[in-house]
CSV table of C-alpha atoms and ligand atoms in Angstrom, one decimal:
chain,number,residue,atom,x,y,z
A,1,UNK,CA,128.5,66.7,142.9
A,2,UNK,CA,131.1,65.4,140.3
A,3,UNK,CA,131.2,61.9,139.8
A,4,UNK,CA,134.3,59.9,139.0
A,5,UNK,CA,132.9,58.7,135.6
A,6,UNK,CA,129.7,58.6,133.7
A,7,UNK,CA,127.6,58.0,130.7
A,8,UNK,CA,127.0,60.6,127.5
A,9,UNK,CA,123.9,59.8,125.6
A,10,UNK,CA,123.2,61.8,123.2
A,11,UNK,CA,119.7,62.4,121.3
A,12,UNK,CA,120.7,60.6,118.2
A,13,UNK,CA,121.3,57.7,121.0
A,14,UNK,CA,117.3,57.9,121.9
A,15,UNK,CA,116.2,58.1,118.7
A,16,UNK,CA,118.4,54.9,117.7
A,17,UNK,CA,116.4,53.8,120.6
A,18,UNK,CA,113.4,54.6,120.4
A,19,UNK,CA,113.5,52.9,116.7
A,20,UNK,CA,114.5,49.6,118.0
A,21,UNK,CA,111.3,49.7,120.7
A,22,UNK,CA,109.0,51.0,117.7
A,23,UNK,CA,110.1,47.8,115.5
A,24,UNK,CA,109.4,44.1,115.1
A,25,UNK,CA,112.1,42.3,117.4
A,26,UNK,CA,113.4,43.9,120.9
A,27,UNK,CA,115.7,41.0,120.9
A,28,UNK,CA,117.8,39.0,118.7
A,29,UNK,CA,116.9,41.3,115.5
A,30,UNK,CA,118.6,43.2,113.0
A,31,UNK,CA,120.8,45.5,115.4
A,32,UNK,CA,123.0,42.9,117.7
A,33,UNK,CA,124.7,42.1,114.2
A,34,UNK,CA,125.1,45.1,112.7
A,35,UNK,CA,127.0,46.3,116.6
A,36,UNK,CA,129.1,43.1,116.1
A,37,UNK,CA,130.0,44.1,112.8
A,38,UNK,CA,130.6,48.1,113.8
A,39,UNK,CA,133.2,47.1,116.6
A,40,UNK,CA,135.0,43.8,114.8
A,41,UNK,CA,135.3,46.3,112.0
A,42,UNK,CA,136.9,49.4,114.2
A,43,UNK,CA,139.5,46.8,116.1
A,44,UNK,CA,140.0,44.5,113.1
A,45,UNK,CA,138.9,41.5,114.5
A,46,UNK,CA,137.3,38.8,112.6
A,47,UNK,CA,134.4,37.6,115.0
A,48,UNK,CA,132.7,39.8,117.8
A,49,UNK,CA,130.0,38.7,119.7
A,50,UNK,CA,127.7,40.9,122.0
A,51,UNK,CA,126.9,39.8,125.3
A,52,UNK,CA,124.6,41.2,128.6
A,53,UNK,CA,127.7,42.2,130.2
A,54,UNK,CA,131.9,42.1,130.3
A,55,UNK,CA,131.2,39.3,133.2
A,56,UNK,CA,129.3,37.0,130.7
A,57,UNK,CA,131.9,37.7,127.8
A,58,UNK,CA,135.0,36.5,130.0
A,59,UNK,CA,132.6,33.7,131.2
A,60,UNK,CA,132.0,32.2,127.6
A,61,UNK,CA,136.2,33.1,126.6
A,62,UNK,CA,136.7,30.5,129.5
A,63,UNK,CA,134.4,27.9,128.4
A,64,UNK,CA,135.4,28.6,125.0
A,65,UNK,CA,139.1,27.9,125.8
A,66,UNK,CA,138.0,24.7,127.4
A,67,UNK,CA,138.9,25.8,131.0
A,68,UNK,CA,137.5,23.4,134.0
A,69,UNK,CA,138.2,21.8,137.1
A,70,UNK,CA,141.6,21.5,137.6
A,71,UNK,CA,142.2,24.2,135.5
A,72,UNK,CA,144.5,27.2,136.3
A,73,UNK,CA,144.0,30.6,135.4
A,74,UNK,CA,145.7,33.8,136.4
A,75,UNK,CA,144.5,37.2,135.9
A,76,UNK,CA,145.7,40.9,137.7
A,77,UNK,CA,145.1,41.3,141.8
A,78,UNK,CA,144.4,45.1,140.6
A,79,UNK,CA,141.0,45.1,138.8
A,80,UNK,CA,137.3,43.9,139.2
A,81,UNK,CA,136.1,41.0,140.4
A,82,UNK,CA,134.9,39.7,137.3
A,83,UNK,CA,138.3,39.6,135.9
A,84,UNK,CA,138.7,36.5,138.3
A,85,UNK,CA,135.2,35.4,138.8
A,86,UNK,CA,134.8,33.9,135.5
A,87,UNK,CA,137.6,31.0,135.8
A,88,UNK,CA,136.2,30.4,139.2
A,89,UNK,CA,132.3,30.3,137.8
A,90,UNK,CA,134.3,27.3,135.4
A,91,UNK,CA,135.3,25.8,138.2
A,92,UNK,CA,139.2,26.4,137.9
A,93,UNK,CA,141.6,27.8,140.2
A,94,UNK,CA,142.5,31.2,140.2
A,95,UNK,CA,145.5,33.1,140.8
A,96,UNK,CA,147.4,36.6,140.5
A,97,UNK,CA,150.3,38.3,139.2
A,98,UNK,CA,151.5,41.2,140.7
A,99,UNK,CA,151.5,45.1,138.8
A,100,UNK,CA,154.0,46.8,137.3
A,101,UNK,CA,154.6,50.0,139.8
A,102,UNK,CA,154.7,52.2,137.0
A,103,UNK,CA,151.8,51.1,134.4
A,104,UNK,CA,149.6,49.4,137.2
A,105,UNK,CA,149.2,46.3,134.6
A,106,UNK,CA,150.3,43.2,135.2
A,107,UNK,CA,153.7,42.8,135.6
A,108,UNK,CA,155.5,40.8,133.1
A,109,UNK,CA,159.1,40.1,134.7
A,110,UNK,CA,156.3,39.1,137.5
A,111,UNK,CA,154.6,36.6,135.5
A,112,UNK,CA,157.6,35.4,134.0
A,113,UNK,CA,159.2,34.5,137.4
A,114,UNK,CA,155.7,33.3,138.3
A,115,UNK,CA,156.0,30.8,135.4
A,116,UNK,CA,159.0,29.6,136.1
A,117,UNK,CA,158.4,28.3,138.8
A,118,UNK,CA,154.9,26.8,138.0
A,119,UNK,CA,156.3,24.8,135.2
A,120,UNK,CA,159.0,23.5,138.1
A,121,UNK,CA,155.8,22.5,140.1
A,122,UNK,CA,153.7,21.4,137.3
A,123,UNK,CA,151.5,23.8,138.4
A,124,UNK,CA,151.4,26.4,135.1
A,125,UNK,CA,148.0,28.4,134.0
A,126,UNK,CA,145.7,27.3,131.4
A,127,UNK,CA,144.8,31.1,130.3
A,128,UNK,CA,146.2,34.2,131.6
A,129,UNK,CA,144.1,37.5,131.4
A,130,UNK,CA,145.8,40.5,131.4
A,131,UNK,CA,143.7,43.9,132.3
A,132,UNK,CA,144.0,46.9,130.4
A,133,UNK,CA,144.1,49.3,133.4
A,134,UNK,CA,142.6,52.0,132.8
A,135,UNK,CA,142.7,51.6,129.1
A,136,UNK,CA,146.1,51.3,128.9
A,137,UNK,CA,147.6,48.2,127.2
A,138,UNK,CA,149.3,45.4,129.0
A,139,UNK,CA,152.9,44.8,126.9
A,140,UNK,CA,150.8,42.2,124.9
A,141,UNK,CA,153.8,41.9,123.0
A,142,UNK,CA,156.3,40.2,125.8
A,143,UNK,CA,153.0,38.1,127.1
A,144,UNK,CA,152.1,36.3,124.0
A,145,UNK,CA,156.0,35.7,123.7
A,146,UNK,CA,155.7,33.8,127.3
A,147,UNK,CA,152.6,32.2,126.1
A,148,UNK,CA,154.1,30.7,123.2
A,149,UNK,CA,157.4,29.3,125.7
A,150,UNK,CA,154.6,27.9,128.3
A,151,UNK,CA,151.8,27.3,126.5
A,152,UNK,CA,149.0,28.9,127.9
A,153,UNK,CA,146.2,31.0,126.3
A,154,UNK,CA,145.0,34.3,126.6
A,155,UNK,CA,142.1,36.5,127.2
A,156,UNK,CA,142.6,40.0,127.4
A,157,UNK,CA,140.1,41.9,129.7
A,158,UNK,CA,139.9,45.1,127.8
A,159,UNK,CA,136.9,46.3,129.6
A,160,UNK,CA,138.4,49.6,130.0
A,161,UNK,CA,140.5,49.8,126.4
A,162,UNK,CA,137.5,50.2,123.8
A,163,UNK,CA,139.1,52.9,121.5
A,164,UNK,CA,142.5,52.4,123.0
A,165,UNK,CA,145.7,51.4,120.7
A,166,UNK,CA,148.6,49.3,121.1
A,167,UNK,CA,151.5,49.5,119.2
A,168,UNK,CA,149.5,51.4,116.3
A,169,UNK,CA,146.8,48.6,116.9
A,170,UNK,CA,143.2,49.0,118.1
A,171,UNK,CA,142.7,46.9,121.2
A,172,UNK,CA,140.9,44.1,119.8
A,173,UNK,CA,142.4,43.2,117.2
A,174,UNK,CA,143.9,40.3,119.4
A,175,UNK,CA,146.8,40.1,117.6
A,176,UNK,CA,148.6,38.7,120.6
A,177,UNK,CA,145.3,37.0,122.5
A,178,UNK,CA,143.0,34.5,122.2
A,179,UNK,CA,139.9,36.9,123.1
A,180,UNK,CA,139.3,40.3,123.8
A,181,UNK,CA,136.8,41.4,125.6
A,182,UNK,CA,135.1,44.9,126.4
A,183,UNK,CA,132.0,46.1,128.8
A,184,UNK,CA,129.8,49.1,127.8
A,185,UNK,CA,129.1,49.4,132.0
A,186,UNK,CA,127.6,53.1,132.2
A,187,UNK,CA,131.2,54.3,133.7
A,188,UNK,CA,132.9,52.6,130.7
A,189,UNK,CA,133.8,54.6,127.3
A,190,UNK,CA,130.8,53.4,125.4
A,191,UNK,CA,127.8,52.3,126.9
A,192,UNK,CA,125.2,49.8,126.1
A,193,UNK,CA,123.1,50.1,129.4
A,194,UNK,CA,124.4,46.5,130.8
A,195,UNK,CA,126.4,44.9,128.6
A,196,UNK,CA,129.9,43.2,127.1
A,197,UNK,CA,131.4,41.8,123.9
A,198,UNK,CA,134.1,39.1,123.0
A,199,UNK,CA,136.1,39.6,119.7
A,200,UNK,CA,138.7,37.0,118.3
A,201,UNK,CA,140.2,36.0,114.9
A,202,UNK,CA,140.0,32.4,115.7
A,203,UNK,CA,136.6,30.9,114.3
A,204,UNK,CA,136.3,28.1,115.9
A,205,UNK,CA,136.6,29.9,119.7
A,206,UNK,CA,133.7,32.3,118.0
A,207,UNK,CA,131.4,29.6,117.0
A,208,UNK,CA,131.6,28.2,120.9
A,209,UNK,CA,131.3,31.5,122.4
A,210,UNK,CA,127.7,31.6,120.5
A,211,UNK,CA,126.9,28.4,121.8
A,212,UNK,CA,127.4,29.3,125.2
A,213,UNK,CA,126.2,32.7,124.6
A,214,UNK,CA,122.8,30.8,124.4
A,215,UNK,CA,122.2,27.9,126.3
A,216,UNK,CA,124.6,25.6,124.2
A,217,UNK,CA,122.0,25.6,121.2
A,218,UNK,CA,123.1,25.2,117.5
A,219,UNK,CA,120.9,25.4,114.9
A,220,UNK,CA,124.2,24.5,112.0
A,221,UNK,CA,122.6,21.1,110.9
A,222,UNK,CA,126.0,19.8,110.4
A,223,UNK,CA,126.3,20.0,114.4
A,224,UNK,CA,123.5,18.5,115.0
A,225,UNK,CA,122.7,14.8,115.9
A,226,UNK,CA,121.1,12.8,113.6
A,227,UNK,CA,117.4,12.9,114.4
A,228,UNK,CA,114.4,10.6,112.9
A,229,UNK,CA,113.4,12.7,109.3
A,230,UNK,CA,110.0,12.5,110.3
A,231,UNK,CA,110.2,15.1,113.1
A,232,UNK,CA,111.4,18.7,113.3
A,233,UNK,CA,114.5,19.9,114.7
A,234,UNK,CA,115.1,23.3,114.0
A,235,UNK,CA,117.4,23.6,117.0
A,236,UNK,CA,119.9,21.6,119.0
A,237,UNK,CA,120.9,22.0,122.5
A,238,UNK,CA,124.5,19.9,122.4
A,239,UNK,CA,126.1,21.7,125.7
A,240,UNK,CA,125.4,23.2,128.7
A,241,UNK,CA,125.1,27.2,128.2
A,242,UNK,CA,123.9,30.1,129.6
A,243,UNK,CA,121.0,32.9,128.6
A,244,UNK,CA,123.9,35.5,128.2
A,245,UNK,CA,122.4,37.9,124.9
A,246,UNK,CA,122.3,41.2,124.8
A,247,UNK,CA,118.8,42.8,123.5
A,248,UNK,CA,118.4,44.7,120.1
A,249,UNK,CA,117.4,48.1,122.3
A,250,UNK,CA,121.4,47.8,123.7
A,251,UNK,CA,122.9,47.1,120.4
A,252,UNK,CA,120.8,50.0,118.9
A,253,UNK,CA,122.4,52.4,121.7
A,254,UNK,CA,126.0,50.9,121.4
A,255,UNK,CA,126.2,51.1,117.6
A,256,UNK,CA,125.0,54.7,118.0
A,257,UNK,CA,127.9,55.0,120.4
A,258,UNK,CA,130.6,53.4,118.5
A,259,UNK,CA,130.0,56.3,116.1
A,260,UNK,CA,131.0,58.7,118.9
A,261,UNK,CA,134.3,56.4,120.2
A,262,UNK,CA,136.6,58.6,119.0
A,263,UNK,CA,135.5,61.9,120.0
A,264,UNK,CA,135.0,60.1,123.8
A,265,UNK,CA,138.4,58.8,123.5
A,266,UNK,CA,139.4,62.1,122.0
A,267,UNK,CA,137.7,63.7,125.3
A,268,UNK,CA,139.3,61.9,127.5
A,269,UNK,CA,143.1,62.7,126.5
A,270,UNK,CA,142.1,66.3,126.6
A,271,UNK,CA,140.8,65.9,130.1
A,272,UNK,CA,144.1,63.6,131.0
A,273,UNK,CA,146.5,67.1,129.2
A,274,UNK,CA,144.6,69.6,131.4
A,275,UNK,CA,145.0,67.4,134.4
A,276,UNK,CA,148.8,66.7,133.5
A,277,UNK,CA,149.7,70.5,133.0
A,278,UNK,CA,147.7,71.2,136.1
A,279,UNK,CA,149.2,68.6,138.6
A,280,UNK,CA,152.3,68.2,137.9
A,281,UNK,CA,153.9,70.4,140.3
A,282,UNK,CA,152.3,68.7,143.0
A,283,UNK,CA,153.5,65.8,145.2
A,284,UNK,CA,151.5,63.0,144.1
A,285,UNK,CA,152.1,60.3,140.8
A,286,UNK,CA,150.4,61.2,137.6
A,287,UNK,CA,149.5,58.2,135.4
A,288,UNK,CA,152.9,56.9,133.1
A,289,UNK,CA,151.8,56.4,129.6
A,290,UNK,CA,153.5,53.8,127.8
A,291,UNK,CA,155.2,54.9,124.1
A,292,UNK,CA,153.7,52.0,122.8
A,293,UNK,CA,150.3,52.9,124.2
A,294,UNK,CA,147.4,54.5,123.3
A,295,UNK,CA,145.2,54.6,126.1
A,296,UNK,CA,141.5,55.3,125.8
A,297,UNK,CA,141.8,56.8,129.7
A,298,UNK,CA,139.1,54.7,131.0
A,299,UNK,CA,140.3,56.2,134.5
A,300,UNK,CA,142.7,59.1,135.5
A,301,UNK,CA,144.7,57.2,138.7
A,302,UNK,CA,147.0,59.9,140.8
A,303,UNK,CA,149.0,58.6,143.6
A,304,UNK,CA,149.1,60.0,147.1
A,305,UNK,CA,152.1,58.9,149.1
A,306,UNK,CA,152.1,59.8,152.4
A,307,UNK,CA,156.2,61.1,152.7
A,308,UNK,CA,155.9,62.8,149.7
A,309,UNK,CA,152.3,64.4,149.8
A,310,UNK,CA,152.1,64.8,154.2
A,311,UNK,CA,148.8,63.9,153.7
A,312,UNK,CA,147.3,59.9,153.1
A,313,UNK,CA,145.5,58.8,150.4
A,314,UNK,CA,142.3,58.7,152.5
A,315,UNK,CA,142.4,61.9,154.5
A,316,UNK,CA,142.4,63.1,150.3
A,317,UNK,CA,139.6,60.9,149.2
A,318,UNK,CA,137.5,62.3,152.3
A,319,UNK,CA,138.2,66.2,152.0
A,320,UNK,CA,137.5,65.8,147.8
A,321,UNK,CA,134.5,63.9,148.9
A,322,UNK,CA,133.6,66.5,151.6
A,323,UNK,CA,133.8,69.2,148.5
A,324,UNK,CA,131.4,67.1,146.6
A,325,UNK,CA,134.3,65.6,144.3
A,326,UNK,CA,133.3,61.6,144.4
A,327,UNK,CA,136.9,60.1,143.6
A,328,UNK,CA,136.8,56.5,143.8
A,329,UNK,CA,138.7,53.9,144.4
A,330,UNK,CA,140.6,51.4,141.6
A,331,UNK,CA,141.3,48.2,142.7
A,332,UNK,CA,141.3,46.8,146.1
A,333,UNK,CA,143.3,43.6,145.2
A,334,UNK,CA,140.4,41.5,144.5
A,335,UNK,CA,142.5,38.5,146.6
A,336,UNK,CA,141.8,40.6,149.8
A,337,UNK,CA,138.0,40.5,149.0
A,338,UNK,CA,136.8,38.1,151.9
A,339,UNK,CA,135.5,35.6,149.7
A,340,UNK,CA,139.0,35.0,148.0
A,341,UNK,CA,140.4,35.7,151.4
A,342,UNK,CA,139.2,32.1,152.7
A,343,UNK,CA,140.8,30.6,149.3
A,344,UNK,CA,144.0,31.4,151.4
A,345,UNK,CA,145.5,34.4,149.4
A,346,UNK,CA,146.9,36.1,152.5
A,347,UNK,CA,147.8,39.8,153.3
A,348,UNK,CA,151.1,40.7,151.3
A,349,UNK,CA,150.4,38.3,148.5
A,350,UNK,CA,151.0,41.1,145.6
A,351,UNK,CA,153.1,44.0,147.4
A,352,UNK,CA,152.7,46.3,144.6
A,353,UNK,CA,149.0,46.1,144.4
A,354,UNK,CA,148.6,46.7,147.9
A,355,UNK,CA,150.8,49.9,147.8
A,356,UNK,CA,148.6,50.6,144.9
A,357,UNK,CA,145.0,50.3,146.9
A,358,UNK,CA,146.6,52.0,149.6
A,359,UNK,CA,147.7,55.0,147.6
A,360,UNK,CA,145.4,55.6,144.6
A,361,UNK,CA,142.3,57.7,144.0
A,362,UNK,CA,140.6,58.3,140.4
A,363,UNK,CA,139.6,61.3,139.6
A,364,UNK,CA,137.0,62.4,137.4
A,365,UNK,CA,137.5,61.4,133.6
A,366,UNK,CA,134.3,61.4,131.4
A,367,UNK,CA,134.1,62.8,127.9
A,368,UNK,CA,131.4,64.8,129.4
A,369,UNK,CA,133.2,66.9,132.3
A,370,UNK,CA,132.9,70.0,131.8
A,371,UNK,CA,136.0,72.8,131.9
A,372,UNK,CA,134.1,74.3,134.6
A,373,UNK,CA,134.3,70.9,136.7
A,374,UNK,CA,137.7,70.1,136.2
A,375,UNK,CA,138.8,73.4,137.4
A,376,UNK,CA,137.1,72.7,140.4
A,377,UNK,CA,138.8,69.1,140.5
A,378,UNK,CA,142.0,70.6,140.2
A,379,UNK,CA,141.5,73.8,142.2
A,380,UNK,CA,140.3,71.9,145.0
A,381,UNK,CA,143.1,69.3,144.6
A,382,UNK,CA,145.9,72.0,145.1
A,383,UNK,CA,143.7,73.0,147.8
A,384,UNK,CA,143.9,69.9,149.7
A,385,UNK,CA,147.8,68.8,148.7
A,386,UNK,CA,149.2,71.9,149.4
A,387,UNK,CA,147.8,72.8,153.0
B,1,LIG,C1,133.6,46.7,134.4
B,1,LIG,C2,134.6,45.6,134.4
B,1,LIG,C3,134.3,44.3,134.2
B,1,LIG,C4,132.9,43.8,134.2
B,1,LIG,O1,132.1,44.4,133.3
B,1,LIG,P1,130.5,44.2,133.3
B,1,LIG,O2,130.1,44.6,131.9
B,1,LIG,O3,130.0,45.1,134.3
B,1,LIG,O4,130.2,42.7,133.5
B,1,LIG,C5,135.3,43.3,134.1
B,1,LIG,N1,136.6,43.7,134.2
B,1,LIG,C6,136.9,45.0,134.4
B,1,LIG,C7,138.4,45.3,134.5
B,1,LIG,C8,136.0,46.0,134.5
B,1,LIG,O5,136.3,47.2,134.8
């Protein structure tokens, strides 16, 4: 069986570990810092801070931002739920912008047109998140240039771009966001177990993300409210927050990761080359890079249309299934999942995304495939396209 994507821990990884469990604090101790100061310092960032999962990272960027009832926020149809779950967990409104057919990311002329005609409704987003599909840069460039004109904020959900570059920049340096934020998910590039972190330059949205990273506590005195001198407060709670840390055993695994980024990432475009030379005769889309991009190839996306290929994307996905190749599938648009259904999104609502779900498979990509296993992807593959 070859799965779509998966972990590589090496050793040195257990023995990292294995330290962490051997010492003094299993949470909030020495390594949660030193992981936040390995990854700020490899995107350039001034503030990171590690949370139990991507989810509860765009969670805190929301609150941080200020976002709340009434409150829109707009993210891509084509990623995971989360990407759209957090505004909603704030209690704003959610909405999407279509994809670019060619990048899969969010679509700028789309969002531009979208804004447009927001602003003419007085109906324009708070925050827009853009996804780095498939670690692949949005054109962060044009998006903070439409923030800027309608004055919304943004959190990039970078979950698949850890290692990735854009324009010669690491993604997370937020140069043209708010917040960046990554997941070490097993499947992701680096891996922390569970777990997520939020990076920004901007102080202030750092010092809230801690707060809410923790049940709203402070223990700065200069935040706190005065209190009688007679009693002790070491700690304030002075908002509502959530229990959203990540333990010293996870940082000890993802700093002992971060050391191996670049040969994952380095792994990955190898993979992506082989599978490039090897496919590109057939009749199905290879993934378009970007010249601005450096992707981190979180996911290797081929497209299967029908006219072209004869076959359908899932009469594919079933015989490479069937030949124990576990392709999986990279977005259904998340407004078609039933619970965002009965929002009202109909059918239709993002046309490219749809053509997207219904012609998309990813196949295997993980620093660790083998050249054995790829030849099998690919051999197979031809197999299936060609008969
Ligand atoms: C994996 C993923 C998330 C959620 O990450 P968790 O760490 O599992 O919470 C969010 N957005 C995207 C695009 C993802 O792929």
């Amino acid at each position: 069986m070859i799965p779509y994507g998966r972990q590589s821990i090496s050793q040195e990884d257990i023995d990292q570990v294995v330290q962490v469990l051997q010492s003094d604090y299993l949470t909030q101790g020495p390594a949660v810092p030193r992981f936040e100061e390995a990854v700020a310092a490899y995107c350039g960032a001034a503030h990171a801070l590690a949370t139990n999962s991507a989810t509860a990272a765009l969670h805190v960027a929301c609150l941080a931002l200020g976002v709340g009832p009434g409150d829109r926020v707009w993210t891509s149809p084509t990623t995971f739920v989360a990407s759209a779950n957090c505004a909603i967990y704030c209690g704003a409104e959610v909405d999407f912008v279509d994809i670019d057919p060619h990048t899969y990311n969010m679509s700028v002329a789309c969002l531009a047109e979208k804004l447009c005609h927001a602003r003419q409704n007085g109906t324009l987003p708070k925050v827009v998140i853009p996804v780095h599909l498939c670690g692949q840069s949005c054109d962060m460039e044009a998006i903070h240039a439409l923030s800027r004109e309608y004055g919304f904020r943004i959190v990039e959900d970078a979950s698949h771009a850890i290692g990735g570059r854009y324009q010669g920049q690491p993604v997370g340096s937020c140069r043209f966001s708010d917040v960046t934020v990554f997941s070490f998910h097993p499947v992701k590039i680096i891996t922390t177990g569970e777990g997520g972190m939020a990076l920004t330059n901007d102080s202030v949205l750092a010092n809230l993300m801690r707060q809410y990273r923790s049940h709203g506590i402070t223990s700065d005195r200069t935040e706190m409210a005065p209190r009688d001198a007679g009693e002790i407060w070491n700690y304030q709670q002075i908002r509502l927050g959530y229990n959203y840390r990540m333990t010293d055993i996870q940082a000890a695994l993802g700093l002992s990761q971060m050391g191996r980024l670049d040969e994952f990432v380095h792994a990955r475009h190898r993979i992506a080359a082989v599978y490039g030379q090897a496919l590109s005769g057939l009749p199905i889309t290879l993934p378009f890079q970007q010249a601005s991009t450096f992707s981190s190839y979180h996911l290797y996306p081929i497209r299967v249309d029908q006219e072209r290929c004869g076959k359908d994307q899932r009469t594919v996905y079933q015989q490479l299934h069937q030949a124990g190749i576990k392709v999986n599938l990279h977005y259904i648009p998340v407004y078609r999942q039933p619970y965002f259904e009965r929002m009202g999104f109909p059918t239709g609502y993002c046309p490219e995304a749809e053509r997207y779900h219904r012609e998309t498979l990813s196949l295997p990509m993980y620093a660790t495939l083998t050249v054995d296993q790829q030849n099998t992807v690919i051999a197979v593959l031809k197999e299936i396209v060609n008969s």
